[in-house]
């Protein structure tokens, strides 16, 4: 019996890392952040204090058309980004460097750290199945009176479930186009 | 008249002074801030008054730069002696130079999204501020009664704090975390 169990156990142990890789959990809170370029510096704010220098960070641009820019962590910014809204207690700020693509100045982008599955372009949208539920996640932005609401949705924006939400302060008044679903308070 | 261009950007600056707000809202804000300070909350005021002239310049520069407005038909504004249409050496309109000058203003202002022409900030009736505290917060409402806020979040998005602000006549606009005004707009 033991002669049968030992190879079986070894087989299971060999498979375990593969299975773990396939089902790696994506944490929206610590895996998503907000990045923008200002004065030549790309700054990321994210609820994750453990990003190493060189960590690849994908930025989902939302204007004028959705696209992905690849960046990497250059250094920690102990004093945070220059957004007037201070970072929350659990947030950290990092300077990023572009690896591939271009980033329009001052436009906020949604940063994705270590997605289990790649981001890809689907028509006018960037999509990804971040949590492995076989449903594509979509990225969206809209404006309130003086800021941008950045959101990630399970399925098409405003019809699926909102999975993540952050606010980016602009510091000037704009024409609002957000819906109640975009700005509703509460987590996420 | 002075031609459009990035030199205009340093004129009509936004302020962060409570003293630039209109009464009685100014006093309402001062009283609310005093109560928050006495309660131990941290408050950082960013914007109060945004001059209508600045908003006018931002709005029309963006519209011209993006081709959504005819620079020759931009309505004038008192106190803003700007010439939107640039001309060539013989005095004919120069659309490329006109658009380039507007685009330079957009870049200098740091505009990404179309600016609105009016808001409570231009009326001196709004303040943008970040508020935070640790643990619970006991703050007096306008009647002088203490209100203890225990539930999170420990920042300006706390509904309990919104209720306290309302007693002072300082009303929260929930869609924009830093923004409070005379009527919630």
mmCIF file of N, CA, C and O in Angstrom, chain A residues 63 84-86 105-108 141 143-149 167 169-176 183 185, chain B residues 46-47 50 58 107 110-119 121 128-130 157 173-179:
data_model
loop_
_atom_site.group_PDB
_atom_site.id
_atom_site.type_symbol
_atom_site.label_atom_id
_atom_site.label_comp_id
_atom_site.label_asym_id
_atom_site.label_seq_id
_atom_site.Cartn_x
_atom_site.Cartn_y
_atom_site.Cartn_z
ATOM 1 N N UNK A 63 -7.957 57.729 -21.462
ATOM 2 C CA UNK A 63 -8.249 58.829 -22.362
ATOM 3 C C UNK A 63 -7.017 59.125 -23.208
ATOM 4 O O UNK A 63 -5.898 59.019 -22.693
ATOM 5 N N UNK A 84 -3.434 66.808 -4.290
ATOM 6 C CA UNK A 84 -3.798 67.464 -3.027
ATOM 7 C C UNK A 84 -4.451 66.528 -2.025
ATOM 8 O O UNK A 84 -4.381 66.749 -0.827
ATOM 9 N N UNK A 85 -5.121 65.493 -2.526
ATOM 10 C CA UNK A 85 -5.700 64.518 -1.612
ATOM 11 C C UNK A 85 -4.582 63.658 -1.036
ATOM 12 O O UNK A 85 -3.892 62.949 -1.772
ATOM 13 N N UNK A 86 -4.346 63.689 0.266
ATOM 14 C CA UNK A 86 -3.262 62.899 0.823
ATOM 15 C C UNK A 86 -3.548 61.408 0.726
ATOM 16 O O UNK A 86 -4.705 60.988 0.710
ATOM 17 N N UNK A 105 0.357 63.513 -20.242
ATOM 18 C CA UNK A 105 0.595 64.238 -18.998
ATOM 19 C C UNK A 105 -0.705 64.493 -18.243
ATOM 20 O O UNK A 105 -1.728 64.840 -18.834
ATOM 21 N N UNK A 106 -0.665 64.286 -16.938
ATOM 22 C CA UNK A 106 -1.719 64.657 -15.988
ATOM 23 C C UNK A 106 -2.976 63.791 -16.045
ATOM 24 O O UNK A 106 -3.843 63.913 -15.186
ATOM 25 N N UNK A 107 -3.106 62.934 -17.040
ATOM 26 C CA UNK A 107 -4.295 62.087 -17.117
ATOM 27 C C UNK A 107 -4.114 60.891 -16.185
ATOM 28 O O UNK A 107 -3.121 60.180 -16.289
ATOM 29 N N UNK A 108 -5.061 60.654 -15.268
ATOM 30 C CA UNK A 108 -4.905 59.509 -14.377
ATOM 31 C C UNK A 108 -5.079 58.192 -15.116
ATOM 32 O O UNK A 108 -5.885 58.094 -16.038
ATOM 33 N N UNK A 141 -13.537 55.414 -16.569
ATOM 34 C CA UNK A 141 -13.388 56.684 -15.854
ATOM 35 C C UNK A 141 -14.569 57.570 -16.191
ATOM 36 O O UNK A 141 -15.184 57.460 -17.253
ATOM 37 N N UNK A 143 -16.160 61.812 -14.937
ATOM 38 C CA UNK A 143 -15.855 63.004 -14.157
ATOM 39 C C UNK A 143 -17.022 63.371 -13.253
ATOM 40 O O UNK A 143 -18.191 63.273 -13.637
ATOM 41 N N UNK A 144 -16.684 63.794 -12.037
ATOM 42 C CA UNK A 144 -17.661 64.434 -11.158
ATOM 43 C C UNK A 144 -17.392 65.931 -11.247
ATOM 44 O O UNK A 144 -16.887 66.396 -12.268
ATOM 45 N N UNK A 145 -17.693 66.702 -10.231
ATOM 46 C CA UNK A 145 -17.578 68.158 -10.386
ATOM 47 C C UNK A 145 -16.133 68.645 -10.511
ATOM 48 O O UNK A 145 -15.854 69.613 -11.217
ATOM 49 N N UNK A 146 -15.217 67.977 -9.824
ATOM 50 C CA UNK A 146 -13.827 68.430 -9.914
ATOM 51 C C UNK A 146 -12.830 67.291 -9.728
ATOM 52 O O UNK A 146 -11.735 67.483 -9.219
ATOM 53 N N UNK A 147 -13.252 66.119 -10.165
ATOM 54 C CA UNK A 147 -12.355 64.979 -10.070
ATOM 55 C C UNK A 147 -12.772 63.873 -11.017
ATOM 56 O O UNK A 147 -13.789 63.970 -11.720
ATOM 57 N N UNK A 148 -11.961 62.830 -11.033
ATOM 58 C CA UNK A 148 -12.196 61.690 -11.909
ATOM 59 C C UNK A 148 -12.441 60.460 -11.045
ATOM 60 O O UNK A 148 -11.675 60.189 -10.110
ATOM 61 N N UNK A 149 -13.490 59.745 -11.356
ATOM 62 C CA UNK A 149 -13.761 58.479 -10.676
ATOM 63 C C UNK A 149 -13.268 57.348 -11.574
ATOM 64 O O UNK A 149 -13.706 57.217 -12.726
ATOM 65 N N UNK A 167 -10.770 57.773 -6.463
ATOM 66 C CA UNK A 167 -11.061 59.145 -6.885
ATOM 67 C C UNK A 167 -9.746 59.870 -7.138
ATOM 68 O O UNK A 167 -8.796 59.732 -6.365
ATOM 69 N N UNK A 169 -8.375 63.729 -7.743
ATOM 70 C CA UNK A 169 -8.749 65.150 -7.648
ATOM 71 C C UNK A 169 -8.066 65.945 -8.748
ATOM 72 O O UNK A 169 -6.855 65.822 -8.954
ATOM 73 N N UNK A 170 -8.847 66.758 -9.464
ATOM 74 C CA UNK A 170 -8.281 67.559 -10.548
ATOM 75 C C UNK A 170 -7.868 68.953 -10.099
ATOM 76 O O UNK A 170 -6.928 69.527 -10.620
ATOM 77 N N UNK A 171 -8.642 69.534 -9.190
ATOM 78 C CA UNK A 171 -8.318 70.891 -8.754
ATOM 79 C C UNK A 171 -8.911 71.966 -9.639
ATOM 80 O O UNK A 171 -8.556 73.144 -9.512
ATOM 81 N N UNK A 172 -9.795 71.620 -10.546
ATOM 82 C CA UNK A 172 -10.563 72.604 -11.312
ATOM 83 C C UNK A 172 -11.920 71.979 -11.627
ATOM 84 O O UNK A 172 -12.094 70.763 -11.569
ATOM 85 N N UNK A 173 -12.874 72.829 -11.946
ATOM 86 C CA UNK A 173 -14.234 72.349 -12.165
ATOM 87 C C UNK A 173 -14.406 71.841 -13.588
ATOM 88 O O UNK A 173 -13.952 72.478 -14.543
ATOM 89 N N UNK A 174 -15.063 70.700 -13.706
ATOM 90 C CA UNK A 174 -15.323 70.108 -15.014
ATOM 91 C C UNK A 174 -16.808 69.771 -15.117
ATOM 92 O O UNK A 174 -17.539 69.823 -14.124
ATOM 93 N N UNK A 175 -17.217 69.445 -16.331
ATOM 94 C CA UNK A 175 -18.612 69.040 -16.525
ATOM 95 C C UNK A 175 -18.762 67.597 -16.063
ATOM 96 O O UNK A 175 -18.113 66.698 -16.597
ATOM 97 N N UNK A 176 -19.615 67.350 -15.059
ATOM 98 C CA UNK A 176 -19.740 65.974 -14.564
ATOM 99 C C UNK A 176 -20.486 65.068 -15.543
ATOM 100 O O UNK A 176 -21.444 65.491 -16.180
ATOM 101 N N UNK A 183 -20.120 56.733 -8.618
ATOM 102 C CA UNK A 183 -19.624 57.489 -7.464
ATOM 103 C C UNK A 183 -20.127 56.957 -6.134
ATOM 104 O O UNK A 183 -19.686 57.440 -5.086
ATOM 105 N N UNK A 185 -20.779 55.590 -2.683
ATOM 106 C CA UNK A 185 -19.778 55.375 -1.644
ATOM 107 C C UNK A 185 -19.833 53.922 -1.189
ATOM 108 O O UNK A 185 -20.706 53.161 -1.545
ATOM 109 N N UNK B 46 -7.320 73.313 0.358
ATOM 110 C CA UNK B 46 -6.589 73.451 -0.909
ATOM 111 C C UNK B 46 -7.143 74.611 -1.733
ATOM 112 O O UNK B 46 -6.431 75.575 -1.987
ATOM 113 N N UNK B 47 -8.408 74.552 -2.125
ATOM 114 C CA UNK B 47 -8.963 75.606 -2.981
ATOM 115 C C UNK B 47 -10.186 76.237 -2.327
ATOM 116 O O UNK B 47 -11.013 75.543 -1.728
ATOM 117 N N UNK B 50 -12.095 80.346 -7.013
ATOM 118 C CA UNK B 50 -11.553 80.220 -8.364
ATOM 119 C C UNK B 50 -12.129 81.377 -9.185
ATOM 120 O O UNK B 50 -13.336 81.373 -9.508
ATOM 121 N N UNK B 58 -9.628 79.095 -18.980
ATOM 122 C CA UNK B 58 -9.416 77.647 -19.068
ATOM 123 C C UNK B 58 -10.445 77.007 -20.004
ATOM 124 O O UNK B 58 -10.096 76.183 -20.859
ATOM 125 N N UNK B 107 -1.896 73.293 -21.728
ATOM 126 C CA UNK B 107 -0.773 72.565 -21.116
ATOM 127 C C UNK B 107 -0.302 73.278 -19.853
ATOM 128 O O UNK B 107 -0.034 72.648 -18.826
ATOM 129 N N UNK B 110 -2.528 72.722 -17.064
ATOM 130 C CA UNK B 110 -2.611 71.328 -16.651
ATOM 131 C C UNK B 110 -3.991 70.746 -16.823
ATOM 132 O O UNK B 110 -4.447 69.936 -16.017
ATOM 133 N N UNK B 111 -4.660 71.143 -17.898
ATOM 134 C CA UNK B 111 -6.035 70.690 -18.131
ATOM 135 C C UNK B 111 -6.041 69.386 -18.918
ATOM 136 O O UNK B 111 -5.342 69.255 -19.924
ATOM 137 N N UNK B 112 -6.840 68.447 -18.461
ATOM 138 C CA UNK B 112 -7.038 67.192 -19.183
ATOM 139 C C UNK B 112 -8.493 67.044 -19.605
ATOM 140 O O UNK B 112 -8.788 66.535 -20.678
ATOM 141 N N UNK B 113 -9.409 67.496 -18.750
ATOM 142 C CA UNK B 113 -10.846 67.346 -19.010
ATOM 143 C C UNK B 113 -11.458 68.739 -19.206
ATOM 144 O O UNK B 113 -10.971 69.716 -18.640
ATOM 145 N N UNK B 114 -12.532 68.792 -19.986
ATOM 146 C CA UNK B 114 -13.140 70.076 -20.336
ATOM 147 C C UNK B 114 -13.566 70.854 -19.091
ATOM 148 O O UNK B 114 -14.418 70.383 -18.324
ATOM 149 N N UNK B 115 -13.011 72.035 -18.881
ATOM 150 C CA UNK B 115 -13.384 72.821 -17.688
ATOM 151 C C UNK B 115 -14.795 73.388 -17.788
ATOM 152 O O UNK B 115 -15.245 73.796 -18.862
ATOM 153 N N UNK B 116 -15.473 73.394 -16.654
ATOM 154 C CA UNK B 116 -16.800 74.002 -16.582
ATOM 155 C C UNK B 116 -16.645 75.522 -16.474
ATOM 156 O O UNK B 116 -15.620 76.025 -16.016
ATOM 157 N N UNK B 117 -17.691 76.243 -16.896
ATOM 158 C CA UNK B 117 -17.614 77.711 -16.903
ATOM 159 C C UNK B 117 -17.972 78.346 -15.564
ATOM 160 O O UNK B 117 -17.604 79.486 -15.303
ATOM 161 N N UNK B 118 -18.707 77.637 -14.743
ATOM 162 C CA UNK B 118 -19.129 78.226 -13.466
ATOM 163 C C UNK B 118 -19.268 77.133 -12.419
ATOM 164 O O UNK B 118 -19.507 75.968 -12.750
ATOM 165 N N UNK B 119 -19.080 77.520 -11.186
ATOM 166 C CA UNK B 119 -19.251 76.568 -10.084
ATOM 167 C C UNK B 119 -19.406 77.373 -8.797
ATOM 168 O O UNK B 119 -19.301 78.604 -8.801
ATOM 169 N N UNK B 121 -17.281 77.462 -6.604
ATOM 170 C CA UNK B 121 -15.971 78.078 -6.345
ATOM 171 C C UNK B 121 -15.877 79.475 -6.973
ATOM 172 O O UNK B 121 -15.288 80.380 -6.385
ATOM 173 N N UNK B 128 -12.491 73.380 -0.887
ATOM 174 C CA UNK B 128 -11.944 72.027 -0.999
ATOM 175 C C UNK B 128 -10.972 71.831 0.149
ATOM 176 O O UNK B 128 -10.029 72.634 0.313
ATOM 177 N N UNK B 129 -11.186 70.784 0.919
ATOM 178 C CA UNK B 129 -10.302 70.552 2.068
ATOM 179 C C UNK B 129 -10.265 69.070 2.387
ATOM 180 O O UNK B 129 -11.232 68.345 2.147
ATOM 181 N N UNK B 130 -9.126 68.630 2.888
ATOM 182 C CA UNK B 130 -9.000 67.250 3.342
ATOM 183 C C UNK B 130 -9.035 67.256 4.864
ATOM 184 O O UNK B 130 -8.366 68.063 5.512
ATOM 185 N N UNK B 157 -15.136 61.994 4.277
ATOM 186 C CA UNK B 157 -16.239 61.263 3.656
ATOM 187 C C UNK B 157 -17.147 60.607 4.689
ATOM 188 O O UNK B 157 -18.061 59.864 4.335
ATOM 189 N N UNK B 173 -20.533 67.716 -0.801
ATOM 190 C CA UNK B 173 -20.840 67.136 -2.105
ATOM 191 C C UNK B 173 -20.173 65.764 -2.123
ATOM 192 O O UNK B 173 -18.942 65.655 -2.221
ATOM 193 N N UNK B 174 -20.972 64.724 -2.006
ATOM 194 C CA UNK B 174 -20.428 63.383 -1.772
ATOM 195 C C UNK B 174 -19.609 62.874 -2.960
ATOM 196 O O UNK B 174 -18.659 62.110 -2.785
ATOM 197 N N UNK B 175 -19.926 63.315 -4.164
ATOM 198 C CA UNK B 175 -19.204 62.803 -5.336
ATOM 199 C C UNK B 175 -17.768 63.298 -5.421
ATOM 200 O O UNK B 175 -16.971 62.747 -6.182
ATOM 201 N N UNK B 176 -17.429 64.337 -4.657
ATOM 202 C CA UNK B 176 -16.072 64.881 -4.700
ATOM 203 C C UNK B 176 -15.539 65.020 -3.275
ATOM 204 O O UNK B 176 -15.896 65.981 -2.565
ATOM 205 N N UNK B 177 -14.713 64.075 -2.859
ATOM 206 C CA UNK B 177 -14.297 64.013 -1.452
ATOM 207 C C UNK B 177 -13.815 65.328 -0.827
ATOM 208 O O UNK B 177 -14.156 65.594 0.324
ATOM 209 N N UNK B 178 -13.042 66.182 -1.537
ATOM 210 C CA UNK B 178 -12.582 67.395 -0.833
ATOM 211 C C UNK B 178 -13.612 68.521 -0.785
ATOM 212 O O UNK B 178 -13.396 69.510 -0.092
ATOM 213 N N UNK B 179 -14.712 68.410 -1.511
ATOM 214 C CA UNK B 179 -15.556 69.566 -1.804
ATOM 215 C C UNK B 179 -16.728 69.726 -0.822
ATOM 216 O O UNK B 179 -17.538 68.816 -0.640
#
